[in-house]
mmCIF file of C-alpha atoms in Angstrom:
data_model
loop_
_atom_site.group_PDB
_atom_site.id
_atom_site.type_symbol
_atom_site.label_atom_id
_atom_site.label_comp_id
_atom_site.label_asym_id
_atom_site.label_seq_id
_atom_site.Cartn_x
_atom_site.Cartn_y
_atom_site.Cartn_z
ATOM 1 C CA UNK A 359 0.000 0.000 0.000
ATOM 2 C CA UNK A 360 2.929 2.168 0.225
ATOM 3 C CA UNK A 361 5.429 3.123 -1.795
ATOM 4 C CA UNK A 362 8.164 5.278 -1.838
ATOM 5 C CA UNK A 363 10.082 6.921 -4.838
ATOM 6 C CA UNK A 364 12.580 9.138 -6.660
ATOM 7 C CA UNK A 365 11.098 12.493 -6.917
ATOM 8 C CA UNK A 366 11.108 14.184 -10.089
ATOM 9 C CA UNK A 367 10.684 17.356 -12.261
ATOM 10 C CA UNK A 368 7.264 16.491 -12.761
ATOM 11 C CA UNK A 369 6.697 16.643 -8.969
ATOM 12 C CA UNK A 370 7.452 20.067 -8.500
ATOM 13 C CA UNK A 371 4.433 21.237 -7.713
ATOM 14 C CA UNK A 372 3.721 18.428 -5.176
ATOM 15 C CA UNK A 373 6.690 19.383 -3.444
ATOM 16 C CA UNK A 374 5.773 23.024 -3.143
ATOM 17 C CA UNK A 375 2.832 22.149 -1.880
ATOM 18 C CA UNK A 376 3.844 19.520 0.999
ATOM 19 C CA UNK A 377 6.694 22.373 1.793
ATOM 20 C CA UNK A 378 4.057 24.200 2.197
ATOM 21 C CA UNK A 379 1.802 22.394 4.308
ATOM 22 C CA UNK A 380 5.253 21.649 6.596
ATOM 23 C CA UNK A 381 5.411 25.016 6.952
ATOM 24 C CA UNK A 382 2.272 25.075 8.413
ATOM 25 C CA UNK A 383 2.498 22.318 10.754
ATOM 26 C CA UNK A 384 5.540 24.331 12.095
ATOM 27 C CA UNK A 385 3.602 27.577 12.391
ATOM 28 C CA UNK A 386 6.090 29.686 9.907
ATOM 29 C CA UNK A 387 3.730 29.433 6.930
ATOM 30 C CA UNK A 388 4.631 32.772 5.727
ATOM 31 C CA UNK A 389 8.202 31.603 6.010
ATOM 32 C CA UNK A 390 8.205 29.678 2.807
ATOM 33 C CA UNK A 391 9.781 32.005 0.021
ATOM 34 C CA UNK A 392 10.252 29.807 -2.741
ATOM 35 C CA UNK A 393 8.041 29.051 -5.859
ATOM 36 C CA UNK A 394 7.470 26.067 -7.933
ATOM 37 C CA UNK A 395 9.463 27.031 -10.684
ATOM 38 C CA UNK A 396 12.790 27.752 -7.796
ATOM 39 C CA UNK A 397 12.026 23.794 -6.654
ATOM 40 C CA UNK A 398 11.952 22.565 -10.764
ATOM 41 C CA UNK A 399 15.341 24.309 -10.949
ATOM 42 C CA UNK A 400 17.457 23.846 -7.862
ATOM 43 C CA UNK A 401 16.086 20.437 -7.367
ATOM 44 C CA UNK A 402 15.740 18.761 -11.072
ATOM 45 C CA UNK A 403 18.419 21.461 -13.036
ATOM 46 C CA UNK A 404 21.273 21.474 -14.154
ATOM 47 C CA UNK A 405 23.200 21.554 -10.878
ATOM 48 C CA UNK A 406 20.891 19.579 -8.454
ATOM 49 C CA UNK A 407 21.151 21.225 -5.305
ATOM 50 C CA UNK A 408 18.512 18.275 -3.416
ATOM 51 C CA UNK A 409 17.425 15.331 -3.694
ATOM 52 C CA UNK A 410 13.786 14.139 -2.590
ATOM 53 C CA UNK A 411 11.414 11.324 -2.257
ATOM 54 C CA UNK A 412 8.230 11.006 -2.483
ATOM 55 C CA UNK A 413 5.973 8.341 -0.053
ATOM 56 C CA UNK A 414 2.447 7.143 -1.924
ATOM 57 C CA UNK A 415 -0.092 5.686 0.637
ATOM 58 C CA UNK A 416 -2.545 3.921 -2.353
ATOM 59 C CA UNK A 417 -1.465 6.220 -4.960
ATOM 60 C CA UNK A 418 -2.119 9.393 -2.975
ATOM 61 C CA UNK A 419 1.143 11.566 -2.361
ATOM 62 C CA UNK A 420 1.401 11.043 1.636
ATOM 63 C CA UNK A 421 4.460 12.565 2.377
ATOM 64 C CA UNK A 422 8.326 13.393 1.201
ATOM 65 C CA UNK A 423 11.676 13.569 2.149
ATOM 66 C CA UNK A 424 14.496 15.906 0.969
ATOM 67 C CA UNK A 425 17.751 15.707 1.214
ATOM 68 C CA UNK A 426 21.391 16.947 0.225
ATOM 69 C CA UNK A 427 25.519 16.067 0.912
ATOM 70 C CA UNK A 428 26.661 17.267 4.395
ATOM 71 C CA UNK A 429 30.469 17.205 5.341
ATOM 72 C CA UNK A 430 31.573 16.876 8.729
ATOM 73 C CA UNK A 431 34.851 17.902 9.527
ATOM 74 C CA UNK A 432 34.675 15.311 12.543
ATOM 75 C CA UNK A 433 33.102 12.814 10.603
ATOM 76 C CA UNK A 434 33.052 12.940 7.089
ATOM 77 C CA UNK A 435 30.428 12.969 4.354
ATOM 78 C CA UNK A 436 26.819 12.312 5.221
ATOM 79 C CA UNK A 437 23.344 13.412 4.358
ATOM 80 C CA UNK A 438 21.384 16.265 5.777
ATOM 81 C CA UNK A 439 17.719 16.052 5.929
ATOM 82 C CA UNK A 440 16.105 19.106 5.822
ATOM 83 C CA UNK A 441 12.494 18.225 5.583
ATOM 84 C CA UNK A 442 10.675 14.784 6.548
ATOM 85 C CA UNK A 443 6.953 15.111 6.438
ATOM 86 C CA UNK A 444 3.901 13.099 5.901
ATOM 87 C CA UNK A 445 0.285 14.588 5.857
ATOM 88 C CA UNK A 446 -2.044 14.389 8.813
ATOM 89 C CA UNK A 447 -4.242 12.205 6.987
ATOM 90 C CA UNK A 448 -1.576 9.827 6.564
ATOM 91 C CA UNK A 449 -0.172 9.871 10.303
ATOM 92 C CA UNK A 450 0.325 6.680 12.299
ATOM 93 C CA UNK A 451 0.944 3.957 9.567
ATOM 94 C CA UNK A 452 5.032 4.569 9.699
ATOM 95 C CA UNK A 453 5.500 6.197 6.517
ATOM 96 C CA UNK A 454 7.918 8.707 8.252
ATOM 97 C CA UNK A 455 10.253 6.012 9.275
ATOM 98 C CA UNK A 456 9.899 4.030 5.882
ATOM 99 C CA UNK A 457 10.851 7.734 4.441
ATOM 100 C CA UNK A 458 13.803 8.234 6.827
ATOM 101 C CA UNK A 459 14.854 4.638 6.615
ATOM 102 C CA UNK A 460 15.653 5.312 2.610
ATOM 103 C CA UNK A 461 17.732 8.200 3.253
ATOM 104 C CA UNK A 462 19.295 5.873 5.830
ATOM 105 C CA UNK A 463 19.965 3.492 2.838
ATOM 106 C CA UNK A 464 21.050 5.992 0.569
ATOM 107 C CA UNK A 465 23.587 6.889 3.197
ATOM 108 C CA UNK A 466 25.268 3.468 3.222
ATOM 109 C CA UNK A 467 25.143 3.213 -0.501
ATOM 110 C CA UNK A 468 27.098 6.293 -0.960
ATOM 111 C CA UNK A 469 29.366 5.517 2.170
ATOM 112 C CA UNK A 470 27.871 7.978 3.719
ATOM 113 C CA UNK A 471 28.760 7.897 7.186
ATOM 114 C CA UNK A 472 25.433 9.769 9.104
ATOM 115 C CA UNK A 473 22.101 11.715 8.398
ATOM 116 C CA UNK A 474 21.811 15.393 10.310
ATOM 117 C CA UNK A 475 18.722 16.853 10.867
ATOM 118 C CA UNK A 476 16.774 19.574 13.261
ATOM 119 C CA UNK A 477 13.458 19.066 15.254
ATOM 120 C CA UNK A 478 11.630 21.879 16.551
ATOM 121 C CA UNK A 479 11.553 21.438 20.322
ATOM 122 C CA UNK A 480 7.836 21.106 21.181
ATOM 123 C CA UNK A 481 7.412 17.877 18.002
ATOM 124 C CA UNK A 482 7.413 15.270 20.837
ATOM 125 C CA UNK A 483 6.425 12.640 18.540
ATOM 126 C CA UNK A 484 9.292 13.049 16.275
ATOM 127 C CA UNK A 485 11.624 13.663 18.886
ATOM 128 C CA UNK A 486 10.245 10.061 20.222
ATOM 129 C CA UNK A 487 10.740 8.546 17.129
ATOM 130 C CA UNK A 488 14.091 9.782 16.628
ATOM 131 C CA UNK A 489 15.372 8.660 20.077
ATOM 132 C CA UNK A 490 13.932 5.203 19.509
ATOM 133 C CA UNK A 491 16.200 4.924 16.568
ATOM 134 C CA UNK A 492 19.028 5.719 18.806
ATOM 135 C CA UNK A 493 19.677 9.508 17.445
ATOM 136 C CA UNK A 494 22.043 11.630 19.460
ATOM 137 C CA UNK A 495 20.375 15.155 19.993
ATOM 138 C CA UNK A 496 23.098 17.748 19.892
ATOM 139 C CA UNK A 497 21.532 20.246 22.566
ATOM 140 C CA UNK A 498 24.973 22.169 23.269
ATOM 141 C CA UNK A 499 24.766 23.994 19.884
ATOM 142 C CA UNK A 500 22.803 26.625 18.979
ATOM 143 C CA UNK A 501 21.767 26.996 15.217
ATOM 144 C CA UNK A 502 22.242 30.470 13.484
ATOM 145 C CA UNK A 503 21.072 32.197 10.293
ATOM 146 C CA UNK A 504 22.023 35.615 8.589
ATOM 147 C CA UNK A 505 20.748 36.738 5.418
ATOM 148 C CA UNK A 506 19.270 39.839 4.106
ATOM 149 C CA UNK A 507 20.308 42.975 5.148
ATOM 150 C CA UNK A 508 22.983 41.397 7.852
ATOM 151 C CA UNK A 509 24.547 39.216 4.992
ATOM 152 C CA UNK A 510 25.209 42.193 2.478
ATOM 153 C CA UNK A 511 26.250 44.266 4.888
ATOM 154 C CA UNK A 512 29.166 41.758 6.263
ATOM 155 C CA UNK A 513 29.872 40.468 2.152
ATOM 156 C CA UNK A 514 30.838 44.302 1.013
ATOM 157 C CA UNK A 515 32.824 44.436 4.440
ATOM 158 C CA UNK A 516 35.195 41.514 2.394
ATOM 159 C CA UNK A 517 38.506 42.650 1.774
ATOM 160 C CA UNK B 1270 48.942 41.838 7.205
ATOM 161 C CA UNK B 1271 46.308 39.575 6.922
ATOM 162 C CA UNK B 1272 45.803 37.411 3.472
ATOM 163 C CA UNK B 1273 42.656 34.997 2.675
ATOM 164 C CA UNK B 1274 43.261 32.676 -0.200
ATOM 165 C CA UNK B 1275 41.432 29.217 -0.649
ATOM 166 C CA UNK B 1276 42.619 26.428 0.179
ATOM 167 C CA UNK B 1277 44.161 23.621 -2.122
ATOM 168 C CA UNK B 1278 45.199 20.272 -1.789
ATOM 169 C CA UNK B 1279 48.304 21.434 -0.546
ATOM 170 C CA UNK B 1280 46.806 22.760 2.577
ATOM 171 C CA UNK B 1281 45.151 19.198 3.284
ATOM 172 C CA UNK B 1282 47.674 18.670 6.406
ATOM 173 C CA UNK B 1283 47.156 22.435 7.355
ATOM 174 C CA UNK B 1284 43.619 21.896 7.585
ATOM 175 C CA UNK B 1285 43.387 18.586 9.451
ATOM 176 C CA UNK B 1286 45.460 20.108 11.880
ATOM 177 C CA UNK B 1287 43.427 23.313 12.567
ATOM 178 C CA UNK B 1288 40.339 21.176 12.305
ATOM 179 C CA UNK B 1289 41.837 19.249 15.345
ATOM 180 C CA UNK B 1290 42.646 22.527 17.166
ATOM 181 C CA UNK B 1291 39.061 23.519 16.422
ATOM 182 C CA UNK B 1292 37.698 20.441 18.518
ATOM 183 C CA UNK B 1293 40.436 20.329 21.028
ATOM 184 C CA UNK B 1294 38.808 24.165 21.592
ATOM 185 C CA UNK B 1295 35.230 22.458 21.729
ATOM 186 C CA UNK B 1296 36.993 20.012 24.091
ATOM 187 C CA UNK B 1297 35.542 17.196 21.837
ATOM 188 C CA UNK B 1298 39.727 16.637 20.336
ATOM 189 C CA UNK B 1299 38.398 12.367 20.238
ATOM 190 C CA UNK B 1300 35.872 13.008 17.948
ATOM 191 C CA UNK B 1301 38.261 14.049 15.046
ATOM 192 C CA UNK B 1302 37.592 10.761 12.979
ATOM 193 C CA UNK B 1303 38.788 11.916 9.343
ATOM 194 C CA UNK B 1304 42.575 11.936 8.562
ATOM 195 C CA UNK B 1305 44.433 14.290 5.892
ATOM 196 C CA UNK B 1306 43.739 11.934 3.005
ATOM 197 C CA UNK B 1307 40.288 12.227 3.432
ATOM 198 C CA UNK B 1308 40.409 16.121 3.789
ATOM 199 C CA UNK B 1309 42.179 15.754 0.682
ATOM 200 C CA UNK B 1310 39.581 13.932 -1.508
ATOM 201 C CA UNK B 1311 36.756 15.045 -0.192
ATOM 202 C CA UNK B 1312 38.010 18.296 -0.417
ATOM 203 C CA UNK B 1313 39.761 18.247 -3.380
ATOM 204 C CA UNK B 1314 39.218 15.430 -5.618
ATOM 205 C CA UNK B 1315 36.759 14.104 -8.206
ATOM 206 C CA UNK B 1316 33.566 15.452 -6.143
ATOM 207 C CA UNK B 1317 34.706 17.954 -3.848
ATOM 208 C CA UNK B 1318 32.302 18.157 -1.188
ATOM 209 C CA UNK B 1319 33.655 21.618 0.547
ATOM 210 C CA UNK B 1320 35.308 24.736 0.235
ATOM 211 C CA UNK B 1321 38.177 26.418 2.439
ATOM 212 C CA UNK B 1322 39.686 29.399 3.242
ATOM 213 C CA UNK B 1323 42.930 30.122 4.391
ATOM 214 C CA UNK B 1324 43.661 32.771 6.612
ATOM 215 C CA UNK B 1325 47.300 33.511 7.677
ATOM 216 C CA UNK B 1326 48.499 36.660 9.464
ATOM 217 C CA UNK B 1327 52.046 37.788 8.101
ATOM 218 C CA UNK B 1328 52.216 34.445 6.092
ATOM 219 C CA UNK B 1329 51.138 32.414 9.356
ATOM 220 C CA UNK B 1330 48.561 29.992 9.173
ATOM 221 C CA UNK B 1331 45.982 32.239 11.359
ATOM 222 C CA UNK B 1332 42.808 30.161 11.091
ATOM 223 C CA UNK B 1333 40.292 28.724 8.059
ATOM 224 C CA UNK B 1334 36.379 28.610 7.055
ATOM 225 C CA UNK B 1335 35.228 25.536 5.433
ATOM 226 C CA UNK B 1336 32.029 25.363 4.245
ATOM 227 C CA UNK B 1337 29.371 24.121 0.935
ATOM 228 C CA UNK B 1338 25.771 24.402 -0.522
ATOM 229 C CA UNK B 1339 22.720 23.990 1.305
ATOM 230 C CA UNK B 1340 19.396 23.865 0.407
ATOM 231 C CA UNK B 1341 16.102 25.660 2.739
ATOM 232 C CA UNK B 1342 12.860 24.612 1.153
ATOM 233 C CA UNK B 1343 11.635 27.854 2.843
ATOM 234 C CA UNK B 1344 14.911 30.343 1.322
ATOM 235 C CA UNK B 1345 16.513 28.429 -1.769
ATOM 236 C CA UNK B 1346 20.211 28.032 -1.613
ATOM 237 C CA UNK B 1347 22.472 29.117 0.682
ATOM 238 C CA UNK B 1348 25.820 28.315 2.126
ATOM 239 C CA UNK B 1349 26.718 26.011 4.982
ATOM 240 C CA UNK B 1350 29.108 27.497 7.253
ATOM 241 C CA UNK B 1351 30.645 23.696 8.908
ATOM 242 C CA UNK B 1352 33.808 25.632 10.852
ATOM 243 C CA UNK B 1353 35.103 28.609 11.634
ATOM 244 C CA UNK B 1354 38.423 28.935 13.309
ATOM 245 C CA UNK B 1355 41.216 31.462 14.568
ATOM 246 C CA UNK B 1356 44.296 30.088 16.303
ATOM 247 C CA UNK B 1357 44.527 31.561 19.611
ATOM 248 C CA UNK B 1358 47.665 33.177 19.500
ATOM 249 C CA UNK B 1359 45.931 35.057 16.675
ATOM 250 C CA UNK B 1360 42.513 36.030 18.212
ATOM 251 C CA UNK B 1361 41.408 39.512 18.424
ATOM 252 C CA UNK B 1362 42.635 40.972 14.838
ATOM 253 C CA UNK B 1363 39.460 40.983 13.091
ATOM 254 C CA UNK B 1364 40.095 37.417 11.430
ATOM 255 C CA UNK B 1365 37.426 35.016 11.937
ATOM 256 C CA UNK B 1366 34.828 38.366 11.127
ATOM 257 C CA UNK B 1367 37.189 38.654 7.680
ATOM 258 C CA UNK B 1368 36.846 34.839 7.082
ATOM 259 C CA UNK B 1369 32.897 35.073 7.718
ATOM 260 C CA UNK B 1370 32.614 38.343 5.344
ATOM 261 C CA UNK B 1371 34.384 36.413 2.312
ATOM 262 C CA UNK B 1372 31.834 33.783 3.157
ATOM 263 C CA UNK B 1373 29.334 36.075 2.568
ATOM 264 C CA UNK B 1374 30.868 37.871 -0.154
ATOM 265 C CA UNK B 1375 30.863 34.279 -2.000
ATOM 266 C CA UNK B 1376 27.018 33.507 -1.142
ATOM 267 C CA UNK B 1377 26.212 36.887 -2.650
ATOM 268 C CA UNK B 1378 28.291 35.974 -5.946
ATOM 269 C CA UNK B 1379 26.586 32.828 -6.605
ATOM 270 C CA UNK B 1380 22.979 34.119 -5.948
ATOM 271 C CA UNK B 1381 22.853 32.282 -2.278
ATOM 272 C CA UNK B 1382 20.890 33.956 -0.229
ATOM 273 C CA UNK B 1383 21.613 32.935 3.475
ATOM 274 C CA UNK B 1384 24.486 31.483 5.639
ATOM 275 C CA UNK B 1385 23.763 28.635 8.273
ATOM 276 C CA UNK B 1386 26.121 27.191 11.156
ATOM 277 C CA UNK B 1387 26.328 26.555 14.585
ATOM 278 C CA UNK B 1388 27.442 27.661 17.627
ATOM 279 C CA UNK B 1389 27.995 26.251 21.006
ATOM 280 C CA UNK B 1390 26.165 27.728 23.741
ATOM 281 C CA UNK B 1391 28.667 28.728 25.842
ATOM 282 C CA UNK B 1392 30.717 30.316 23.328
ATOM 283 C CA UNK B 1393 29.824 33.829 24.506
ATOM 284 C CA UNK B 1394 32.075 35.828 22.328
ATOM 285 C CA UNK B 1395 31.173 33.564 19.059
ATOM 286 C CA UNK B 1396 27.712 34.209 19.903
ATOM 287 C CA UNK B 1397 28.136 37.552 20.449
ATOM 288 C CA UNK B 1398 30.248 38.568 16.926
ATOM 289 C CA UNK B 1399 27.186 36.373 15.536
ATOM 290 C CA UNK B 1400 24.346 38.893 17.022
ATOM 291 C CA UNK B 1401 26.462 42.094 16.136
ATOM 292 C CA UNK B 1402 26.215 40.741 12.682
ATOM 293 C CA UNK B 1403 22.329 40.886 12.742
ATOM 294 C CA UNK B 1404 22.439 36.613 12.960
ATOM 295 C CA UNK B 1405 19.156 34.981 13.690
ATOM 296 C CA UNK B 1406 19.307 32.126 16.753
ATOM 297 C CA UNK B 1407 17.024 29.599 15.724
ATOM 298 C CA UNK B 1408 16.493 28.454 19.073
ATOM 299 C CA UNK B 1409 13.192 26.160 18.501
ATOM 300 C CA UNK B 1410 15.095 24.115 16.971
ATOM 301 C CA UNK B 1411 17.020 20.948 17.989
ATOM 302 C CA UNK B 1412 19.730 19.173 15.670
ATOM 303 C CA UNK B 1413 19.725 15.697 15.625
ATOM 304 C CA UNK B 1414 22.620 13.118 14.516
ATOM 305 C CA UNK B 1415 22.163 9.389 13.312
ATOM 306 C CA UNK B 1416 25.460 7.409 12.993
ATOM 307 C CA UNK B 1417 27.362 3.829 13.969
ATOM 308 C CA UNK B 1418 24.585 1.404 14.648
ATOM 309 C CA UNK B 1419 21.612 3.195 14.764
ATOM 310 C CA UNK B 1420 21.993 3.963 11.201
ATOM 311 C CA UNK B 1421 23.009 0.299 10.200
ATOM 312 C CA UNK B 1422 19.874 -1.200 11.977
ATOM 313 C CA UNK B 1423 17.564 2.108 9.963
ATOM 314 C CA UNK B 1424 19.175 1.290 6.936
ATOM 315 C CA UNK B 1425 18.604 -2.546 6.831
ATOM 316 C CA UNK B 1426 14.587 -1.492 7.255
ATOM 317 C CA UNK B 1427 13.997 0.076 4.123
ATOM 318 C CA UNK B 1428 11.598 -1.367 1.819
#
C-alpha cells in the first residue's frame, strides 16, 4: 500500500505544496519564500542542489523527504535532511520512518557515514521517534542564520 | 597583514590540523575521525564536497572557514558554514569576522541567499560577533545526529 520513490521534475508542484503544508504544521507558513518554478530548478536542473522522495499511501502523495551532501569535519560525508513530512491524513501507519529509513539506505550506498537533521523542540512525537532509533540530539549547539540585510552588509565588508 | 586565499590540496595537512585545534577548543579533540587523506579527496578530488579558506596573518597559518551548498525549502540556496576557526595566538585581529565576510561575499556571488552554522552555547564571544552581525538564533530548533549502529539497523529497514 505504500510506496516510496525518486522524486522528479514532474513533482514540483507536489513538493511546493507539501513544503508548504510543513510550513504550516511548524507555524512559519509565511516563512516559505520559494516558488514552484525555484524547486523545478534547484532540485531537477542542471546543478541539483537536493534530492527528494516522495511516499504514496494507495497512490495518494502522503508525504516526502528531501535531502542533500553534508560534510563533517569530525566525521566525514553524510546526508542532511532538511524536511521529513507526511500529511495528517496519513499519520500513524510509519511512513515517516519508511521515508527516513531510505535516506538511511542511501547513506550506506554512498558511504555515507550519518544523516543530520533539526526538530523543533515542542514535536514530541518526532523527537520520540528519533530517540527510539538511537539519534544523538546535539543540545549544546545553537543553530544560526544571517541573510538579508545582515549578509550584504558583512559580504561588502570583504577585503 | 592579513591574506585569505582558498585552500588547495596542498593545505590538506594544514587543515586537518586546525580542524583538530578547532575540537580540542570544543573540548571534543576524540571526535576528530577523518585523517588528511580524506580532507584531501573530499576536499579536493573528483567530487569535492567543501570549500576552504585560508587565513594567515604575516604568512602564518591564522585560522580557516570551510564550508558548501545547502538547500532551505523555505529560502533556496544558501551556504553552509561547517567551521570557523582562529588560532589563539591570533585572536582579536578581526580574522574570523574577515573569514565570515568572504563567506558572505561568496554567497552573494553565486545568488545564495543565506548562511547557516552553529554555535555552542557557551561560546559567549562567538555568539556575540554572531548577534552584532544581525544573525538569527534559531532556538526552537534541535539538531539531531544518526550514525554507527543506529543507522546500520535504519538502513537494513527500508523497503
Amino acid at each position: 500500500m505504500l510506496t516510496i520513490r525518486a522524486a522528479t521534475i514532474a513533482d514540483a508542484a507536489l513538493l511546493r505544496r507539501m513544503i508548504w503544508e510543513l510550513a504550516d504544521f511548524e507555524k512559519e507558513p509565511d516563512e516559505v519564500l520559494t516558488t514552484e518554478a525555484d524547486i523545478a530548478r534547484d532540485g531537477f536542473g542542471e546543478a541539483p542542489q537536493f534530492r527528494a522522495l516522495i511516499a504514496e499511501w494507495q497512490g495518494q502523495p502522503a508525504g516526502y523527504a528531501l535531502y542533500f551532501g553534508y560534510y563533517s569535519t569530525w566525521r566525514g560525508a553524510g546526508l542532511y535532511l532538511e524536511d521529513l513530512f507526511v500529511r495528517p491524513d496519513f499519520r500513524g501507519r510509519g511512513i515517516g520512518g519508511a521515508l527516513l529509513a531510505r535516506v538511511a539506505r542511501t547513506a550506506e550506498q554512498e558511504n555515507r557515514l550519518f544523516i543530520k537533521w533539526e526538530v523543533l523542540n515542542w514535536n514530541q512525537p518526532a523527537i520520540d521517534m528519533y530517540k527510539a532509533l538511537g539519534a544523538d540530539f546535539m543540545d549544546e549547539w545553537r543553530s544560526v542564520f544571517l541573510t538579508g540585510d545582515g549578509l550584504r552588509r558583512l559580504a561588502e565588508k570583504a577585503s
